[in-house]
mmCIF file of N, CA and C in Angstrom:
data_model
loop_
_atom_site.group_PDB
_atom_site.id
_atom_site.type_symbol
_atom_site.label_atom_id
_atom_site.label_comp_id
_atom_site.label_asym_id
_atom_site.label_seq_id
_atom_site.Cartn_x
_atom_site.Cartn_y
_atom_site.Cartn_z
ATOM 1 N N GLY A 1 3.149 1.207 0.093
ATOM 2 C CA GLY A 1 2.275 0.061 0.156
ATOM 3 C C GLY A 1 2.097 -0.555 -1.219
ATOM 4 N N LEU A 2 1.389 -1.621 -1.271
ATOM 5 C CA LEU A 2 1.192 -2.335 -2.535
ATOM 6 C C LEU A 2 0.228 -1.618 -3.475
ATOM 7 N N MET A 3 -0.494 -0.596 -2.990
ATOM 8 C CA MET A 3 -1.411 0.142 -3.849
ATOM 9 C C MET A 3 -0.694 1.190 -4.696
ATOM 10 N N ASP A 4 0.555 1.514 -4.393
ATOM 11 C CA ASP A 4 1.347 2.502 -5.128
ATOM 12 C C ASP A 4 0.618 3.833 -5.272
ATOM 13 N N LEU A 5 0.180 4.394 -4.165
ATOM 14 C CA LEU A 5 -0.528 5.670 -4.186
ATOM 15 C C LEU A 5 0.408 6.871 -4.221
ATOM 16 N N PHE A 6 1.627 6.716 -3.714
ATOM 17 C CA PHE A 6 2.552 7.847 -3.599
ATOM 18 C C PHE A 6 3.913 7.493 -4.172
ATOM 19 N N GLY A 7 4.584 8.534 -4.699
ATOM 20 C CA GLY A 7 5.963 8.392 -5.134
ATOM 21 C C GLY A 7 6.894 8.581 -3.945
ATOM 22 N N ARG A 8 8.123 8.185 -4.084
ATOM 23 C CA ARG A 8 9.095 8.229 -2.980
ATOM 24 C C ARG A 8 9.802 9.584 -2.911
ATOM 25 N N ARG A 9 9.011 10.648 -2.775
ATOM 26 C CA ARG A 9 9.551 11.991 -2.621
ATOM 27 C C ARG A 9 8.711 12.709 -1.573
ATOM 28 N N ASN A 10 9.350 13.351 -0.613
ATOM 29 C CA ASN A 10 8.672 14.046 0.480
ATOM 30 C C ASN A 10 7.721 13.112 1.219
ATOM 31 N N LEU A 11 8.125 11.883 1.402
ATOM 32 C CA LEU A 11 7.247 10.877 1.989
ATOM 33 C C LEU A 11 7.994 10.042 3.020
ATOM 34 N N ASN A 12 7.332 9.763 4.114
ATOM 35 C CA ASN A 12 7.820 8.801 5.101
ATOM 36 C C ASN A 12 6.823 7.653 5.149
ATOM 37 N N ASP A 13 7.330 6.448 5.206
ATOM 38 C CA ASP A 13 6.499 5.245 5.259
ATOM 39 C C ASP A 13 6.992 4.393 6.422
ATOM 40 N N VAL A 14 6.284 4.465 7.531
ATOM 41 C CA VAL A 14 6.592 3.598 8.660
ATOM 42 C C VAL A 14 5.744 2.352 8.464
ATOM 43 N N ASN A 15 6.386 1.188 8.373
ATOM 44 C CA ASN A 15 5.619 -0.018 8.081
ATOM 45 C C ASN A 15 6.079 -1.179 8.948
ATOM 46 N N PHE A 16 5.129 -2.081 9.164
ATOM 47 C CA PHE A 16 5.363 -3.262 9.985
ATOM 48 C C PHE A 16 4.744 -4.472 9.322
ATOM 49 N N GLN A 17 5.457 -5.574 9.321
ATOM 50 C CA GLN A 17 4.883 -6.846 8.909
ATOM 51 C C GLN A 17 4.433 -7.535 10.184
ATOM 52 N N PHE A 18 3.128 -7.552 10.409
ATOM 53 C CA PHE A 18 2.594 -8.123 11.635
ATOM 54 C C PHE A 18 2.632 -9.643 11.645
ATOM 55 N N ILE A 19 2.229 -10.249 10.533
ATOM 56 C CA ILE A 19 2.130 -11.696 10.519
ATOM 57 C C ILE A 19 2.755 -12.218 9.234
ATOM 58 N N THR A 20 3.654 -13.115 9.364
ATOM 59 C CA THR A 20 4.115 -13.912 8.238
ATOM 60 C C THR A 20 3.990 -15.345 8.725
ATOM 61 N N ALA A 21 2.948 -16.007 8.294
ATOM 62 C CA ALA A 21 2.625 -17.307 8.868
ATOM 63 C C ALA A 21 2.418 -18.345 7.772
ATOM 64 N N THR A 22 2.538 -19.575 8.142
ATOM 65 C CA THR A 22 2.252 -20.683 7.254
ATOM 66 C C THR A 22 1.324 -21.634 7.992
ATOM 67 N N PRO A 23 0.001 -21.395 7.915
ATOM 68 C CA PRO A 23 -0.922 -22.268 8.629
ATOM 69 C C PRO A 23 -0.938 -23.687 8.067
ATOM 70 N N LEU A 24 -0.805 -23.799 6.769
ATOM 71 C CA LEU A 24 -0.678 -25.100 6.102
ATOM 72 C C LEU A 24 0.571 -25.031 5.248
ATOM 73 N N SER A 25 1.139 -26.139 4.905
ATOM 74 C CA SER A 25 2.370 -26.101 4.112
ATOM 75 C C SER A 25 2.136 -25.523 2.720
ATOM 76 N N GLU A 26 0.895 -25.549 2.227
ATOM 77 C CA GLU A 26 0.598 -25.039 0.888
ATOM 78 C C GLU A 26 0.157 -23.577 0.894
ATOM 79 N N VAL A 27 -0.080 -22.976 2.052
ATOM 80 C CA VAL A 27 -0.611 -21.619 2.132
ATOM 81 C C VAL A 27 0.319 -20.746 2.966
ATOM 82 N N LYS A 28 0.692 -19.577 2.436
ATOM 83 C CA LYS A 28 1.491 -18.603 3.173
ATOM 84 C C LYS A 28 0.702 -17.310 3.266
ATOM 85 N N LEU A 29 0.663 -16.693 4.450
ATOM 86 C CA LEU A 29 -0.073 -15.457 4.686
ATOM 87 C C LEU A 29 0.876 -14.340 5.083
ATOM 88 N N LEU A 30 0.539 -13.114 4.670
ATOM 89 C CA LEU A 30 1.318 -11.938 5.024
ATOM 90 C C LEU A 30 0.371 -10.789 5.314
ATOM 91 N N LEU A 31 0.579 -10.102 6.423
ATOM 92 C CA LEU A 31 -0.186 -8.932 6.802
ATOM 93 C C LEU A 31 0.808 -7.795 6.989
ATOM 94 N N TRP A 32 0.615 -6.678 6.231
ATOM 95 C CA TRP A 32 1.584 -5.608 6.210
ATOM 96 C C TRP A 32 0.863 -4.287 6.424
ATOM 97 N N TYR A 33 1.311 -3.494 7.401
ATOM 98 C CA TYR A 33 0.701 -2.200 7.718
ATOM 99 C C TYR A 33 1.663 -1.069 7.360
ATOM 100 N N HIS A 34 1.136 -0.009 6.739
ATOM 101 C CA HIS A 34 1.928 1.172 6.375
ATOM 102 C C HIS A 34 1.249 2.423 6.925
ATOM 103 N N TYR A 35 2.043 3.339 7.451
ATOM 104 C CA TYR A 35 1.550 4.666 7.819
ATOM 105 C C TYR A 35 2.354 5.688 7.026
ATOM 106 N N PHE A 36 1.656 6.500 6.217
ATOM 107 C CA PHE A 36 2.294 7.473 5.341
ATOM 108 C C PHE A 36 2.124 8.882 5.900
ATOM 109 N N PHE A 37 3.214 9.646 5.935
ATOM 110 C CA PHE A 37 3.125 11.055 6.306
ATOM 111 C C PHE A 37 4.202 11.836 5.554
ATOM 112 N N LEU A 38 3.930 13.128 5.354
ATOM 113 C CA LEU A 38 4.839 13.986 4.601
ATOM 114 C C LEU A 38 6.097 14.285 5.400
ATOM 115 N N ASP A 39 7.225 14.388 4.721
ATOM 116 C CA ASP A 39 8.471 14.786 5.355
ATOM 117 C C ASP A 39 8.436 16.287 5.640
ATOM 118 N N GLN A 40 7.984 17.078 4.672
ATOM 119 C CA GLN A 40 7.801 18.523 4.822
ATOM 120 C C GLN A 40 6.347 18.847 4.542
ATOM 121 N N ALA A 41 5.828 19.883 5.154
ATOM 122 C CA ALA A 41 4.406 20.234 5.013
ATOM 123 C C ALA A 41 4.144 20.944 3.682
ATOM 124 N N THR A 42 4.418 20.244 2.583
ATOM 125 C CA THR A 42 4.169 20.816 1.254
ATOM 126 C C THR A 42 3.151 19.967 0.515
ATOM 127 N N THR A 43 3.610 19.047 -0.321
ATOM 128 C CA THR A 43 2.684 18.230 -1.114
ATOM 129 C C THR A 43 3.210 16.815 -1.296
ATOM 130 N N PRO A 44 2.329 15.836 -1.398
ATOM 131 C CA PRO A 44 2.777 14.494 -1.789
ATOM 132 C C PRO A 44 2.952 14.430 -3.305
ATOM 133 N N PHE A 45 3.654 13.426 -3.764
ATOM 134 C CA PHE A 45 3.913 13.240 -5.188
ATOM 135 C C PHE A 45 3.330 11.909 -5.655
ATOM 136 N N SER A 46 2.954 11.862 -6.909
ATOM 137 C CA SER A 46 2.455 10.622 -7.498
ATOM 138 C C SER A 46 3.633 9.715 -7.831
ATOM 139 N N VAL A 47 3.349 8.511 -8.280
ATOM 140 C CA VAL A 47 4.424 7.589 -8.649
ATOM 141 C C VAL A 47 5.198 8.102 -9.849
ATOM 142 N N ALA A 48 4.590 8.962 -10.641
ATOM 143 C CA ALA A 48 5.272 9.578 -11.781
ATOM 144 C C ALA A 48 6.023 10.844 -11.356
ATOM 145 N N MET A 49 6.091 11.102 -10.032
ATOM 146 C CA MET A 49 6.785 12.236 -9.427
ATOM 147 C C MET A 49 6.201 13.602 -9.808
ATOM 148 N N THR A 50 4.907 13.651 -10.061
ATOM 149 C CA THR A 50 4.224 14.931 -10.248
ATOM 150 C C THR A 50 3.535 15.288 -8.933
ATOM 151 N N PRO A 51 3.570 16.573 -8.541
ATOM 152 C CA PRO A 51 2.962 16.958 -7.267
ATOM 153 C C PRO A 51 1.440 16.873 -7.334
ATOM 154 N N TYR A 52 0.833 16.431 -6.239
ATOM 155 C CA TYR A 52 -0.624 16.376 -6.167
ATOM 156 C C TYR A 52 -1.228 17.763 -6.000
ATOM 157 N N ASN A 53 -0.535 18.651 -5.290
ATOM 158 C CA ASN A 53 -1.083 19.975 -4.995
ATOM 159 C C ASN A 53 0.065 20.973 -4.948
ATOM 160 N N THR A 54 0.003 21.999 -5.786
ATOM 161 C CA THR A 54 1.068 23.006 -5.801
ATOM 162 C C THR A 54 0.572 24.368 -5.332
ATOM 163 N N THR A 55 -0.687 24.460 -4.917
ATOM 164 C CA THR A 55 -1.262 25.770 -4.610
ATOM 165 C C THR A 55 -1.210 26.158 -3.140
ATOM 166 N N ALA A 56 -1.103 25.225 -2.231
ATOM 167 C CA ALA A 56 -1.147 25.562 -0.802
ATOM 168 C C ALA A 56 -0.263 24.630 0.006
ATOM 169 N N ALA A 57 0.160 25.135 1.153
ATOM 170 C CA ALA A 57 0.915 24.292 2.085
ATOM 171 C C ALA A 57 -0.025 23.249 2.696
ATOM 172 N N ALA A 58 0.539 22.169 3.136
ATOM 173 C CA ALA A 58 -0.260 21.080 3.708
ATOM 174 C C ALA A 58 -0.885 21.509 5.032
ATOM 175 N N GLY A 59 -2.172 21.226 5.192
ATOM 176 C CA GLY A 59 -2.851 21.480 6.455
ATOM 177 C C GLY A 59 -2.490 20.439 7.498
ATOM 178 N N SER A 60 -2.089 19.270 7.040
ATOM 179 C CA SER A 60 -1.669 18.184 7.911
ATOM 180 C C SER A 60 -0.655 17.340 7.156
ATOM 181 N N ARG A 61 0.284 16.760 7.859
ATOM 182 C CA ARG A 61 1.264 15.881 7.216
ATOM 183 C C ARG A 61 0.771 14.446 7.133
ATOM 184 N N ASP A 62 -0.377 14.134 7.748
ATOM 185 C CA ASP A 62 -0.938 12.787 7.807
ATOM 186 C C ASP A 62 -1.619 12.420 6.486
ATOM 187 N N LEU A 63 -0.977 11.545 5.679
ATOM 188 C CA LEU A 63 -1.559 11.113 4.406
ATOM 189 C C LEU A 63 -2.502 9.934 4.571
ATOM 190 N N GLY A 64 -2.266 9.101 5.558
ATOM 191 C CA GLY A 64 -3.144 7.961 5.792
ATOM 192 C C GLY A 64 -2.376 6.686 6.049
ATOM 193 N N SER A 65 -3.117 5.593 6.123
ATOM 194 C CA SER A 65 -2.508 4.296 6.385
ATOM 195 C C SER A 65 -3.086 3.251 5.435
ATOM 196 N N GLU A 66 -2.312 2.216 5.254
ATOM 197 C CA GLU A 66 -2.700 1.135 4.337
ATOM 198 C C GLU A 66 -2.428 -0.201 5.006
ATOM 199 N N ILE A 67 -3.330 -1.130 4.788
ATOM 200 C CA ILE A 67 -3.146 -2.496 5.271
ATOM 201 C C ILE A 67 -3.180 -3.419 4.048
ATOM 202 N N ASP A 68 -2.198 -4.287 3.944
ATOM 203 C CA ASP A 68 -2.092 -5.233 2.829
ATOM 204 C C ASP A 68 -2.172 -6.647 3.379
ATOM 205 N N VAL A 69 -2.987 -7.478 2.746
ATOM 206 C CA VAL A 69 -3.130 -8.885 3.127
ATOM 207 C C VAL A 69 -2.853 -9.724 1.881
ATOM 208 N N LEU A 70 -1.916 -10.650 1.970
ATOM 209 C CA LEU A 70 -1.579 -11.521 0.845
ATOM 210 C C LEU A 70 -1.658 -12.972 1.268
ATOM 211 N N ALA A 71 -2.189 -13.806 0.387
ATOM 212 C CA ALA A 71 -2.221 -15.255 0.594
ATOM 213 C C ALA A 71 -1.648 -15.913 -0.660
ATOM 214 N N THR A 72 -0.629 -16.722 -0.474
ATOM 215 C CA THR A 72 -0.022 -17.463 -1.578
ATOM 216 C C THR A 72 -0.335 -18.938 -1.383
ATOM 217 N N VAL A 73 -0.951 -19.546 -2.405
ATOM 218 C CA VAL A 73 -1.336 -20.956 -2.346
ATOM 219 C C VAL A 73 -0.470 -21.711 -3.347
ATOM 220 N N THR A 74 0.279 -22.686 -2.861
ATOM 221 C CA THR A 74 1.100 -23.513 -3.740
ATOM 222 C C THR A 74 0.272 -24.707 -4.186
ATOM 223 N N LEU A 75 0.031 -24.802 -5.508
ATOM 224 C CA LEU A 75 -0.757 -25.904 -6.049
ATOM 225 C C LEU A 75 0.105 -27.126 -6.322
ATOM 226 N N ASN A 76 1.316 -26.881 -6.801
ATOM 227 C CA ASN A 76 2.315 -27.931 -6.976
ATOM 228 C C ASN A 76 3.676 -27.228 -6.993
ATOM 229 N N PRO A 77 4.785 -27.944 -7.083
ATOM 230 C CA PRO A 77 6.088 -27.277 -6.996
ATOM 231 C C PRO A 77 6.332 -26.196 -8.061
ATOM 232 N N ARG A 78 5.592 -26.205 -9.161
ATOM 233 C CA ARG A 78 5.809 -25.214 -10.210
ATOM 234 C C ARG A 78 4.647 -24.253 -10.419
ATOM 235 N N THR A 79 3.607 -24.376 -9.655
ATOM 236 C CA THR A 79 2.407 -23.559 -9.858
ATOM 237 C C THR A 79 1.903 -23.020 -8.524
ATOM 238 N N ASN A 80 1.610 -21.709 -8.509
ATOM 239 C CA ASN A 80 0.991 -21.129 -7.317
ATOM 240 C C ASN A 80 0.025 -20.013 -7.704
ATOM 241 N N MET A 81 -0.794 -19.644 -6.747
ATOM 242 C CA MET A 81 -1.744 -18.552 -6.922
ATOM 243 C C MET A 81 -1.536 -17.574 -5.779
ATOM 244 N N LEU A 82 -1.675 -16.293 -6.092
ATOM 245 C CA LEU A 82 -1.539 -15.242 -5.097
ATOM 246 C C LEU A 82 -2.848 -14.457 -5.058
ATOM 247 N N PHE A 83 -3.365 -14.232 -3.870
ATOM 248 C CA PHE A 83 -4.564 -13.417 -3.678
ATOM 249 C C PHE A 83 -4.180 -12.267 -2.757
ATOM 250 N N GLY A 84 -4.559 -11.060 -3.137
ATOM 251 C CA GLY A 84 -4.202 -9.907 -2.329
ATOM 252 C C GLY A 84 -5.358 -8.957 -2.144
ATOM 253 N N TYR A 85 -5.362 -8.296 -1.001
ATOM 254 C CA TYR A 85 -6.347 -7.266 -0.703
ATOM 255 C C TYR A 85 -5.638 -6.147 0.042
ATOM 256 N N SER A 86 -5.900 -4.907 -0.374
ATOM 257 C CA SER A 86 -5.329 -3.745 0.292
ATOM 258 C C SER A 86 -6.433 -2.744 0.581
ATOM 259 N N HIS A 87 -6.333 -2.075 1.732
ATOM 260 C CA HIS A 87 -7.285 -1.029 2.101
ATOM 261 C C HIS A 87 -6.504 0.203 2.521
ATOM 262 N N PHE A 88 -6.864 1.365 1.944
ATOM 263 C CA PHE A 88 -6.233 2.640 2.289
ATOM 264 C C PHE A 88 -7.226 3.478 3.070
ATOM 265 N N LEU A 89 -6.806 3.959 4.225
ATOM 266 C CA LEU A 89 -7.614 4.830 5.070
ATOM 267 C C LEU A 89 -7.017 6.236 4.959
ATOM 268 N N ALA A 90 -7.745 7.150 4.295
ATOM 269 C CA ALA A 90 -7.240 8.490 4.026
ATOM 270 C C ALA A 90 -6.991 9.258 5.315
ATOM 271 N N GLY A 91 -5.910 10.045 5.332
ATOM 272 C CA GLY A 91 -5.542 10.836 6.499
ATOM 273 C C GLY A 91 -6.102 12.247 6.449
ATOM 274 N N ASP A 92 -5.695 13.067 7.401
ATOM 275 C CA ASP A 92 -6.205 14.432 7.545
ATOM 276 C C ASP A 92 -5.719 15.386 6.459
ATOM 277 N N TYR A 93 -4.650 15.051 5.749
ATOM 278 C CA TYR A 93 -4.116 15.932 4.710
ATOM 279 C C TYR A 93 -5.203 16.349 3.716
ATOM 280 N N TYR A 94 -6.029 15.417 3.295
ATOM 281 C CA TYR A 94 -6.996 15.668 2.227
ATOM 282 C C TYR A 94 -8.135 16.583 2.660
ATOM 283 N N SER A 95 -8.516 16.550 3.913
ATOM 284 C CA SER A 95 -9.617 17.392 4.371
ATOM 285 C C SER A 95 -9.145 18.731 4.930
ATOM 286 N N THR A 96 -7.860 18.880 5.226
ATOM 287 C CA THR A 96 -7.365 20.118 5.835
ATOM 288 C C THR A 96 -6.504 20.966 4.907
ATOM 289 N N THR A 97 -6.191 20.495 3.711
ATOM 290 C CA THR A 97 -5.325 21.233 2.799
ATOM 291 C C THR A 97 -6.155 21.865 1.693
ATOM 292 N N PRO A 98 -6.149 23.204 1.584
ATOM 293 C CA PRO A 98 -6.894 23.864 0.510
ATOM 294 C C PRO A 98 -6.352 23.455 -0.863
ATOM 295 N N GLY A 99 -7.238 23.134 -1.783
ATOM 296 C CA GLY A 99 -6.846 22.769 -3.138
ATOM 297 C C GLY A 99 -6.446 21.312 -3.321
ATOM 298 N N ALA A 100 -6.375 20.567 -2.246
ATOM 299 C CA ALA A 100 -6.006 19.147 -2.363
ATOM 300 C C ALA A 100 -7.207 18.355 -2.867
ATOM 301 N N VAL A 101 -6.934 17.364 -3.680
ATOM 302 C CA VAL A 101 -7.987 16.486 -4.165
ATOM 303 C C VAL A 101 -8.575 15.748 -2.970
ATOM 304 N N ASN A 102 -9.887 15.697 -2.901
ATOM 305 C CA ASN A 102 -10.540 15.024 -1.779
ATOM 306 C C ASN A 102 -10.514 13.518 -2.017
ATOM 307 N N ILE A 103 -9.625 12.835 -1.347
ATOM 308 C CA ILE A 103 -9.476 11.390 -1.501
ATOM 309 C C ILE A 103 -10.144 10.707 -0.316
ATOM 310 N N THR A 104 -10.917 9.706 -0.602
ATOM 311 C CA THR A 104 -11.551 8.936 0.461
ATOM 312 C C THR A 104 -10.832 7.596 0.589
ATOM 313 N N ASP A 105 -11.342 6.739 1.424
ATOM 314 C CA ASP A 105 -10.764 5.406 1.585
ATOM 315 C C ASP A 105 -10.826 4.654 0.264
ATOM 316 N N ALA A 106 -9.920 3.700 0.085
ATOM 317 C CA ALA A 106 -9.866 2.944 -1.167
ATOM 318 C C ALA A 106 -9.612 1.474 -0.871
ATOM 319 N N ASP A 107 -10.112 0.609 -1.758
ATOM 320 C CA ASP A 107 -9.902 -0.835 -1.666
ATOM 321 C C ASP A 107 -9.314 -1.338 -2.969
ATOM 322 N N PHE A 108 -8.502 -2.380 -2.873
ATOM 323 C CA PHE A 108 -7.813 -2.937 -4.027
ATOM 324 C C PHE A 108 -7.727 -4.445 -3.832
ATOM 325 N N PHE A 109 -8.269 -5.208 -4.778
ATOM 326 C CA PHE A 109 -8.212 -6.664 -4.723
ATOM 327 C C PHE A 109 -7.572 -7.173 -6.008
ATOM 328 N N TYR A 110 -6.752 -8.199 -5.907
ATOM 329 C CA TYR A 110 -6.104 -8.755 -7.097
ATOM 330 C C TYR A 110 -5.804 -10.230 -6.890
ATOM 331 N N ALA A 111 -5.613 -10.906 -8.015
ATOM 332 C CA ALA A 111 -5.250 -12.325 -8.004
ATOM 333 C C ALA A 111 -4.209 -12.541 -9.099
ATOM 334 N N GLN A 112 -3.346 -13.515 -8.870
ATOM 335 C CA GLN A 112 -2.285 -13.807 -9.837
ATOM 336 C C GLN A 112 -2.071 -15.312 -9.887
ATOM 337 N N PHE A 113 -1.927 -15.822 -11.080
ATOM 338 C CA PHE A 113 -1.624 -17.241 -11.295
ATOM 339 C C PHE A 113 -0.242 -17.324 -11.885
ATOM 340 N N GLN A 114 0.631 -18.171 -11.317
ATOM 341 C CA GLN A 114 1.993 -18.292 -11.811
ATOM 342 C C GLN A 114 2.349 -19.753 -12.038
ATOM 343 N N THR A 115 2.922 -19.995 -13.196
ATOM 344 C CA THR A 115 3.450 -21.337 -13.480
ATOM 345 C C THR A 115 4.853 -21.184 -14.055
ATOM 346 N N ARG A 116 5.735 -22.058 -13.650
ATOM 347 C CA ARG A 116 7.130 -21.992 -14.091
ATOM 348 C C ARG A 116 7.427 -23.224 -14.946
ATOM 349 N N PHE A 117 8.064 -22.992 -16.087
ATOM 350 C CA PHE A 117 8.398 -24.078 -17.011
ATOM 351 C C PHE A 117 9.812 -24.535 -16.823
#
């Protein structure tokens, strides 16, 4: 997902783009859903490829799900703004695995201004 919570090791990411719409010619919307689960019942890895938990086997392979919402607004042919919001819903892995860091739900909001010369 866009929150970059996990590295691409021992991880499955089933994802769907539900909506890619253009309600107005200047606005583009994207809704993206991700479901994360472990490939093997061991540990997830960070983006730096360090293991989150090396002391116990996973109590559950369910890491959680993430929803990403993006809106791109075109101000003129060379300038646009991007607004994004992501929400992570923690899975059973964190509450059922001994020694795992207790992660709760998370929110992430960002904005970007782009101009091309």
